[in-house]
Coordinates of C-alpha atoms in Angstrom, one line a residue:
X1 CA 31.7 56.8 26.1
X2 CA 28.2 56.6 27.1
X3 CA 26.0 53.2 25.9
X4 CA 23.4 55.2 25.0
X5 CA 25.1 57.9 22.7
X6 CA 23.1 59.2 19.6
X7 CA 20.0 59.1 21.7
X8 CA 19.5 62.9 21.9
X9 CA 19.7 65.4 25.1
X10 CA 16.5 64.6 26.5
X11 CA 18.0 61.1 27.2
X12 CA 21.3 63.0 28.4
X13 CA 19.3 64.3 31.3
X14 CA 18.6 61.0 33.1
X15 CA 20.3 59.6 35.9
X16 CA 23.0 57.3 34.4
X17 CA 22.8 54.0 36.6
X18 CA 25.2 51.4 36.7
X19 CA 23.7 48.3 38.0
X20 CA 26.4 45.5 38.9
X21 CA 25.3 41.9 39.0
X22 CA 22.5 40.0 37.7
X23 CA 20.4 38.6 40.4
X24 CA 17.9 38.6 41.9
X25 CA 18.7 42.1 43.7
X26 CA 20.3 43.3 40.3
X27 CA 17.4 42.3 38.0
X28 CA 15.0 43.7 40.6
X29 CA 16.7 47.0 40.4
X30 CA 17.4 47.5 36.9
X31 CA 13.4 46.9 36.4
X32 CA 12.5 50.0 38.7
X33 CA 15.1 52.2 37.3
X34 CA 13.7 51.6 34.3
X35 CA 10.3 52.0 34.7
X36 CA 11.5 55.2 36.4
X37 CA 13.2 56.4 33.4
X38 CA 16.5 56.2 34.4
X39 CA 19.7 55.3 31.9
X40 CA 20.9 51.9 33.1
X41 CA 23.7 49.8 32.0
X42 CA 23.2 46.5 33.6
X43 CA 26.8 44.5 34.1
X44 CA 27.3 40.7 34.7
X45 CA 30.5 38.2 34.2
X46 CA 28.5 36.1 32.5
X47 CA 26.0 36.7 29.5
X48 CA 23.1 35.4 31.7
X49 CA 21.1 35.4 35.3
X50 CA 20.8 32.5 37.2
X51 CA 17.8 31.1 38.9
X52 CA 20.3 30.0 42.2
X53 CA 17.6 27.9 43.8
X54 CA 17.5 25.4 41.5
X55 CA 20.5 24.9 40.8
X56 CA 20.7 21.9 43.2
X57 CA 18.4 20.2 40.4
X58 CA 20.4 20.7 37.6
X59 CA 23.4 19.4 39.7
X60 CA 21.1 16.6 40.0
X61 CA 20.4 16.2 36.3
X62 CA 16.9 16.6 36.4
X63 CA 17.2 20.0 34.8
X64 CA 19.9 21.6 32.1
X65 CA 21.6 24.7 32.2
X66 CA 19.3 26.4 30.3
X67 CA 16.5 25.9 32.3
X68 CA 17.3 27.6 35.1
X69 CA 19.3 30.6 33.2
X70 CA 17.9 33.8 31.2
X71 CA 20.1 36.3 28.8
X72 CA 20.5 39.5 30.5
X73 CA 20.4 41.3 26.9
X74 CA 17.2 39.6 26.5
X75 CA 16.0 41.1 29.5
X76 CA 17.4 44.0 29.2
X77 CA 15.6 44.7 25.6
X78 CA 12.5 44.8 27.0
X79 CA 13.3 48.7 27.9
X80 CA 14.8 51.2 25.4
X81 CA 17.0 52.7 28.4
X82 CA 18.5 49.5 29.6
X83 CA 21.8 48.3 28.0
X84 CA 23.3 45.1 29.3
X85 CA 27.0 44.5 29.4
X86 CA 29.1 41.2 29.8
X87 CA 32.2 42.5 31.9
X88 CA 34.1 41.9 35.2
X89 CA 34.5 44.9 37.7
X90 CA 38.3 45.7 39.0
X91 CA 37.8 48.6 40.5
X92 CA 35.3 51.1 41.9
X93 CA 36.4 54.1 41.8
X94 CA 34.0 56.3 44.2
X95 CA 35.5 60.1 43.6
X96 CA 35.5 59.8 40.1
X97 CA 32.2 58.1 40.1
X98 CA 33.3 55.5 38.1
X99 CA 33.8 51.3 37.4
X100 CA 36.6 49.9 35.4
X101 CA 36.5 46.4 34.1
X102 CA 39.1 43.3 34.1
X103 CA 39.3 44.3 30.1
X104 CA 40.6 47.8 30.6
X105 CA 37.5 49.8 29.8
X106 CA 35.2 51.7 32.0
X107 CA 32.2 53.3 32.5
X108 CA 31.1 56.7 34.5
X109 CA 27.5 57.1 36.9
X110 CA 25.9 59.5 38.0
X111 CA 24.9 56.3 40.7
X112 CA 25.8 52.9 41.2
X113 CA 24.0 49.7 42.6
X114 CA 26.1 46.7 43.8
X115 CA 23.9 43.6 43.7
X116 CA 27.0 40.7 42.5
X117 CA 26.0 38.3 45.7
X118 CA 28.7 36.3 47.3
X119 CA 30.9 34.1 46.6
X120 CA 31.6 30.4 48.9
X121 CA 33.0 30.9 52.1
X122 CA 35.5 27.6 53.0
X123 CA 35.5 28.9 56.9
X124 CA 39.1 28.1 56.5
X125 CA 38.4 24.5 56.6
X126 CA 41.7 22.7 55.0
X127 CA 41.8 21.2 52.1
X128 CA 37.7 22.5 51.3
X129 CA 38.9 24.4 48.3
X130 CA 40.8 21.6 46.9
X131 CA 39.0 19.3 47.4
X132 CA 35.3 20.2 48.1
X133 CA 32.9 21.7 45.3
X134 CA 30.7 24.1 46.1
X135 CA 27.1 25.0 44.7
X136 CA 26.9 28.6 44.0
X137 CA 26.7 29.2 40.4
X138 CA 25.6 27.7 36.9
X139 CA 29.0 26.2 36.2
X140 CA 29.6 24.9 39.9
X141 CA 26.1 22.9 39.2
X142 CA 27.4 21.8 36.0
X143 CA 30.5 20.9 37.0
X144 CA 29.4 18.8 40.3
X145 CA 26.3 16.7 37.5
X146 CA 29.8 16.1 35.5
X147 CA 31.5 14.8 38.3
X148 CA 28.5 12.6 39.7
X149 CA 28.0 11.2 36.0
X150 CA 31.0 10.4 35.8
X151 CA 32.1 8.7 39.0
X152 CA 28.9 6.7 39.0
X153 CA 29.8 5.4 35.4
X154 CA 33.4 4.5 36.5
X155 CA 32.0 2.8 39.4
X156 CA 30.0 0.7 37.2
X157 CA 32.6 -0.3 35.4
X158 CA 34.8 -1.1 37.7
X159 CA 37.4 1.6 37.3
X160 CA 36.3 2.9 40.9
X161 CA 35.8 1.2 43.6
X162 CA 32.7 3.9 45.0
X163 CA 30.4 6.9 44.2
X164 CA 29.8 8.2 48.3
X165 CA 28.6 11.6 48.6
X166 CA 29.2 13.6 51.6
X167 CA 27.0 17.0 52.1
X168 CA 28.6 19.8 54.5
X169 CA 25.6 22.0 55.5
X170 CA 22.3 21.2 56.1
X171 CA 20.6 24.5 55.4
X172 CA 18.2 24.5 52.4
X173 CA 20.5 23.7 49.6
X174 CA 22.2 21.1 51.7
X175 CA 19.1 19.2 52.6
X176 CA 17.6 19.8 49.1
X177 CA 21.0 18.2 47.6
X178 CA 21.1 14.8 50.3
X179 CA 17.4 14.3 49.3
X180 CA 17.6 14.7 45.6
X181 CA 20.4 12.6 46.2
X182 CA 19.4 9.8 48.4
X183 CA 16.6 9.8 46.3
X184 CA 18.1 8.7 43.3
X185 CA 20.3 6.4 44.9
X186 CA 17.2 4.5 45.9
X187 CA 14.9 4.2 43.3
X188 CA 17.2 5.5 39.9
X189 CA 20.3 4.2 40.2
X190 CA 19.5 0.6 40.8
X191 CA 18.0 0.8 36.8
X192 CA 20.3 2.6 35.3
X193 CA 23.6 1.0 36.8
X194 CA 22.4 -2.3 37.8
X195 CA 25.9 -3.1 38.1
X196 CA 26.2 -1.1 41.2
X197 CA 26.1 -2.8 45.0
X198 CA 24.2 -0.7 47.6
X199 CA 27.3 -0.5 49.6
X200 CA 29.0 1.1 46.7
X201 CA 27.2 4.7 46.7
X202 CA 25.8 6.6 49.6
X203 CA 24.9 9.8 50.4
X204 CA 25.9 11.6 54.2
X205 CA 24.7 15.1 55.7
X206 CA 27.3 16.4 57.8
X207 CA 25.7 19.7 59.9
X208 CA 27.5 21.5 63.1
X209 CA 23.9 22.0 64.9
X210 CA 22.3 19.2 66.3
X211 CA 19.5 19.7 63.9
X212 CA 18.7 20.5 59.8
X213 CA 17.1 23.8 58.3
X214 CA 18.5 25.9 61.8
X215 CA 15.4 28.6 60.9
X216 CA 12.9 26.5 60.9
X217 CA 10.7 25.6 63.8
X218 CA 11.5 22.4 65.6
X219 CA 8.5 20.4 64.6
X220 CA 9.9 21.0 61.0
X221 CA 13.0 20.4 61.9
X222 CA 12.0 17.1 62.9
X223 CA 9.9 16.1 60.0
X224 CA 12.8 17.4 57.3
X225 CA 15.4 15.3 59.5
X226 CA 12.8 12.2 59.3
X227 CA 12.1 12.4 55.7
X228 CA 15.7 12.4 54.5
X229 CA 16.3 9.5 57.1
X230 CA 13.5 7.2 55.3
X231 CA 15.1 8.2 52.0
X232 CA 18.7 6.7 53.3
X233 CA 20.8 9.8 53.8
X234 CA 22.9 9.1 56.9
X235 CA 22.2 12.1 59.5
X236 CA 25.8 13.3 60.9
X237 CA 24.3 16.0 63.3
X238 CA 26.0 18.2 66.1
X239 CA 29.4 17.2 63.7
X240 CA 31.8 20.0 62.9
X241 CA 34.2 19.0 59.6
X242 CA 38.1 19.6 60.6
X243 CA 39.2 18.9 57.3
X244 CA 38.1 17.9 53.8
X245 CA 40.5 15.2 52.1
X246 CA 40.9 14.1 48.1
X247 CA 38.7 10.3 49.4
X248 CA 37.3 11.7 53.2
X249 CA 35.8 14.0 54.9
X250 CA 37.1 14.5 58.7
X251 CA 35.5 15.4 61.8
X252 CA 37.1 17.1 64.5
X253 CA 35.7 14.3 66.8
X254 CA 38.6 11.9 64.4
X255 CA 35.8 10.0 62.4
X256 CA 36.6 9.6 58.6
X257 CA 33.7 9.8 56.4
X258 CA 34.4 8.0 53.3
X259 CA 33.9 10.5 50.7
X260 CA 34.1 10.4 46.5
X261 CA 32.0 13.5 45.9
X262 CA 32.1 16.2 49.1
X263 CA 29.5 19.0 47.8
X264 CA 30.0 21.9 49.8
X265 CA 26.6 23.8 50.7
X266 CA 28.1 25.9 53.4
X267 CA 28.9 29.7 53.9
X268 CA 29.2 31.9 51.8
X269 CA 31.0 35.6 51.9
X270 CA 31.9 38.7 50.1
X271 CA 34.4 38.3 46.7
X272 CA 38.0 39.1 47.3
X273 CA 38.2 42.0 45.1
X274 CA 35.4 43.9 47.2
X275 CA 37.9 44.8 49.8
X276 CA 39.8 46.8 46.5
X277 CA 36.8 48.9 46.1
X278 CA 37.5 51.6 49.1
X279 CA 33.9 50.9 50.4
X280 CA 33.5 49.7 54.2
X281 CA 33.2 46.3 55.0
X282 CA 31.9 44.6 58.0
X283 CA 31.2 40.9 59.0
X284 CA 31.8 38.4 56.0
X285 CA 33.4 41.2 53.8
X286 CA 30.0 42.5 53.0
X287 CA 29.0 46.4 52.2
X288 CA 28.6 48.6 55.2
X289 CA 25.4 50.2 54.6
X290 CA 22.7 53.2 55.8
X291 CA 18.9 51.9 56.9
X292 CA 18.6 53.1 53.2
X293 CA 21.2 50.7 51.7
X294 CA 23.6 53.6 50.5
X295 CA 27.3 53.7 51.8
X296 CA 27.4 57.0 54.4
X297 CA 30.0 58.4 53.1
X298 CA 29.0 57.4 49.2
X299 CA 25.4 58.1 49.2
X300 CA 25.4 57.9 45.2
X301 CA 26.4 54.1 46.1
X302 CA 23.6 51.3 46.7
X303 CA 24.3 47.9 47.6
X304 CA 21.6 44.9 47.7
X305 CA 20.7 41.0 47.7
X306 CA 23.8 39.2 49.7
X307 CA 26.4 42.1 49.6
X308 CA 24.2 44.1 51.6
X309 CA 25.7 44.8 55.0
X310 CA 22.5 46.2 56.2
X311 CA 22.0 47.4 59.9
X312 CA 19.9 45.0 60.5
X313 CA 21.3 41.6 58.7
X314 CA 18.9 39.4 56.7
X315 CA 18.5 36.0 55.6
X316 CA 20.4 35.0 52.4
X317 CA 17.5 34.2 50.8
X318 CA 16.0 34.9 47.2
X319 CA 13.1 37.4 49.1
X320 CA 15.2 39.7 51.0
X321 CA 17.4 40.2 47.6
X322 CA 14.6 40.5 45.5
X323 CA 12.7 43.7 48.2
X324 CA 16.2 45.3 48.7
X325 CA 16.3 45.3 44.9
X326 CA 13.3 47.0 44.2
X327 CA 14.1 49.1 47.0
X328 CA 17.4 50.6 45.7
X329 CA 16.2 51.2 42.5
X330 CA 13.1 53.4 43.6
X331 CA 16.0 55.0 45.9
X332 CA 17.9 56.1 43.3
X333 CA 14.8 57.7 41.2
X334 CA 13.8 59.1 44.5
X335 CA 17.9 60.8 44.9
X336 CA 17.9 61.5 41.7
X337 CA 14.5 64.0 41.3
X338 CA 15.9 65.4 45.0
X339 CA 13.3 63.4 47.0
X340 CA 14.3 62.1 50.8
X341 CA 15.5 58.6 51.2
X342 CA 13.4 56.0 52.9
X343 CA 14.6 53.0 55.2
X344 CA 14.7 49.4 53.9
X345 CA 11.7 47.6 55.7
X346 CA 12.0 43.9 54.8
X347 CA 8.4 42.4 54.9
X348 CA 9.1 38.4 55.7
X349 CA 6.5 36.6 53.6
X350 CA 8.1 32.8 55.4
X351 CA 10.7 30.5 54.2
X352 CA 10.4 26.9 52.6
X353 CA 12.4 23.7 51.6
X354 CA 12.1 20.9 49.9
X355 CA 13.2 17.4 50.9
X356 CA 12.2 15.6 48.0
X357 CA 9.4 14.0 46.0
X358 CA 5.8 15.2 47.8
X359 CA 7.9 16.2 50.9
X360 CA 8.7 20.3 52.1
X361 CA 8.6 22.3 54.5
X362 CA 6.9 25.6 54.2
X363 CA 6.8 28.5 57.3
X364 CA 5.0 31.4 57.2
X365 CA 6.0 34.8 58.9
X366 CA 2.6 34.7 61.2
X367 CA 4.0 31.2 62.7
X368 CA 2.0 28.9 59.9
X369 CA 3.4 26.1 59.3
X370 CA 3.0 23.3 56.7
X371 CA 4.7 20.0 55.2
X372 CA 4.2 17.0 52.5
X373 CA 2.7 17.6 49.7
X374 CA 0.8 20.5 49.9
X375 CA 4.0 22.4 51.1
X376 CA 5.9 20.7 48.2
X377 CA 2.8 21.8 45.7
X378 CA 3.5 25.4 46.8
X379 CA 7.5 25.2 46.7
X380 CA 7.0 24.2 43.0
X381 CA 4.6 26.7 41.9
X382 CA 6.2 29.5 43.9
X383 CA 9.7 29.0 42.0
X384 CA 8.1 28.3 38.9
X385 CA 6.6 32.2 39.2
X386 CA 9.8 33.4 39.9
X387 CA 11.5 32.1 37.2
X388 CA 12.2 34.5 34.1
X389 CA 10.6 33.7 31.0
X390 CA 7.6 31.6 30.0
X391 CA 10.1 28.8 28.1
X392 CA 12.1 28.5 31.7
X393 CA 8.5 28.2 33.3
X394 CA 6.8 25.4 31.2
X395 CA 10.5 23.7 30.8
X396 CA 11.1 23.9 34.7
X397 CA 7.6 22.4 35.5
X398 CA 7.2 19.8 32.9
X399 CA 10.5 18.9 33.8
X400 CA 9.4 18.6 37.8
X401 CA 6.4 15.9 37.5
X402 CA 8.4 14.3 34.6
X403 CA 11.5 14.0 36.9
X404 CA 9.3 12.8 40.0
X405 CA 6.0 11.0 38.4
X406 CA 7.7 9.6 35.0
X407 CA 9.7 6.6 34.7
X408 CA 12.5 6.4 37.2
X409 CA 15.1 6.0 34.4
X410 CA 14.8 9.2 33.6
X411 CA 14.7 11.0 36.4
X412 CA 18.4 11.6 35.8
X413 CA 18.1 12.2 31.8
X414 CA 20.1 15.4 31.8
X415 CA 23.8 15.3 30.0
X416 CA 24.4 18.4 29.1

């Protein structure tokens, strides 16, 4: 049955998109398509989207849950052709132009965009899965703030003997996490567990290249690597992890890095159940694709954001996910009135990080560069922008120069 029933033949006519996952890609779609007209159904596991690159923050507790999340049935209402739906795909079925869900039901399209991202990628590291945890989602955020709350209260106590915290990756969530982290270690923690000893809690970067933030230029490179040094994070660089244990991390070179908390901010790949889906894969399980982001021998099938197994690959990044998005969905208007396809051009407007308080790196796509504070200004305002609705805007931003220019006890005031 089709969500839209009783809504009269004219409505029958349209396109009837499916749009699977609620990203950035996802989101980005389902707004063309409807703009466009088109009858979408937009599907996610969970009830709501998640604003990924901030997530590091709420694992921190300087944000909650909320704040970096947005109903996709309050999105979708702002459109009388968009339905949301909370379900779980099993299966694609491509010949019968069809999606079935984990609860037995099922819809049919007339096209279908895959946008559900990736999922972590362990790199067959033993013992990452049980022991590691990873930063991906809302509930993996939640989970690791839990964990850190709770480890640093035992320490306290006495009931442990101490809180270290080991980061694997040193790509843009990785050096965003050890900063955050160090951060509060320094200048938080003493306050609000004056019980603790410095030796008791520390906070290590663990990265395979001999240098952080690999895309950056070296000059930034440098200056990230500096700035998380003068905040205390211990720089393990050129180190590649041959194990992750319950208390340690291990490096193939034998050293033990004591370890309470190992946060896992690296690799990622497709979800298991893609490879179920009769679609061809190529490197890290994702989508093999057409310069238009259709499957060749599917052309009713568009994939975008991380799934994407483009010709030419792209950053994992919030930008490429966000154009591909737009793209598939004016695609599918375009295949849908009998128009050509046009070829995904990615237009690279630079990338940034942020170390910590009045300290980023920002690098444009004309070789620009800039760091400090005005680089860290420009992170905040240009996430900010990004984020959906104006309550997750002035929450997100009051709760930036309250977390970093308040008072340091509560810069970690988050619980929930």
């Amino acid at each position: 049955m089709t969500p839209f029933a009783g809504r009269g033949p004219v409505m029958a006519r349209r396109p009837r998109v499916i749009v699977v996952g609620a990203g950035f890609a996802g989101l980005n779609a389902t707004r063309e398509l409807a703009k466009g007209g088109a009858l979408v159904t937009l599907v996610d596991r969970n009830p709501y989207s998640t604003f990924q690159p901030l997530l590091y923050q709420v694992a921190t507790a300087g944000m909650g849950t909320a704040d970096v999340s947005y109903p996709i049935r309050t999105f979708a209402a702002k459109w009388p052709n968009v339905r949301a739906r909370r379900a779980a795909v099993s299966k694609v079925l491509p010949a019968e132009r069809r999606v079935e869900f984990e609860d037995g039901s099922g819809l049919d399209y007339d096209y279908l965009v895959l946008a559900t991202g990736v999922t972590t990628n362990w790199l067959n590291v033993p013992g990452a899965p049980e022991n590691a945890l990873p930063i991906y989602s809302l509930s993996d955020a939640a989970a690791l703030r839990r964990r850190l709350q709770h480890y640093l209260e035992d320490t306290a106590a006495g009931r442990r003997e101490s809180t270290h915290v080991v980061v694997v990756g040193a790509g843009a969530t990785g050096v965003e996490m050890a900063g955050t982290l160090a951060e509060l270690r320094r200048h938080t923690t003493p306050l609000t567990h004056p019980e603790l000893r410095p030796d008791q809690t520390s906070v290590t970067l663990v990265e395979q290249f001999d240098f952080v933030l690999s895309p950056y230029k070296p000059r930034l490179r440098d200056a990230a690597a500096e700035a998380l040094r003068r905040r205390g994070v211990e720089l393990r660089l050129g180190a590649t992890v041959a194990s992750v244990e319950p208390d340690a991390v291990a490096l193939e070179d034998g050293t033990r890095l004591p370890s309470d908390v190992t946060v896992w901010a690296l690799g990622v790949a497709a979800p298991k159940q893609v490879s179920d889906w009769g679609l061809p894969q190529g490197k890290g399980g994702r989508v093999t694709l057409t310069d238009a982001l259709n499957v060749p021998d599917h052309p009713e099938i568009f994939v975008a954001g991380d799934l994407s197994g483009q010709p030419d690959p792209l950053p994992q990044l919030a930008q490429p996910a966000i154009q591909m998005g737009k793209h598939v969905g004016r695609q599918v208007l375009a295949a849908a009135h009998g128009r050509p396809l046009r070829r995904f051009s990615y237009r690279d407007p630079g990338i940034m990080a942020t170390v910590g308080k009045a300290e980023a790196v920002l690098q444009l796509s004309n070789g620009m560069t800039m760091r400090g504070l005005p680089a860290w200004l420009v992170w905040i305002f240009v996430h900010v922008a990004y984020l959906l609705g104006g309550r997750n805007r002035v929450n997100v931003l009051i709760n930036f120069f309250w977390r970093y220019f308040g008072p340091r006890r509560t810069a970690t005031s988050v619980t929930q």
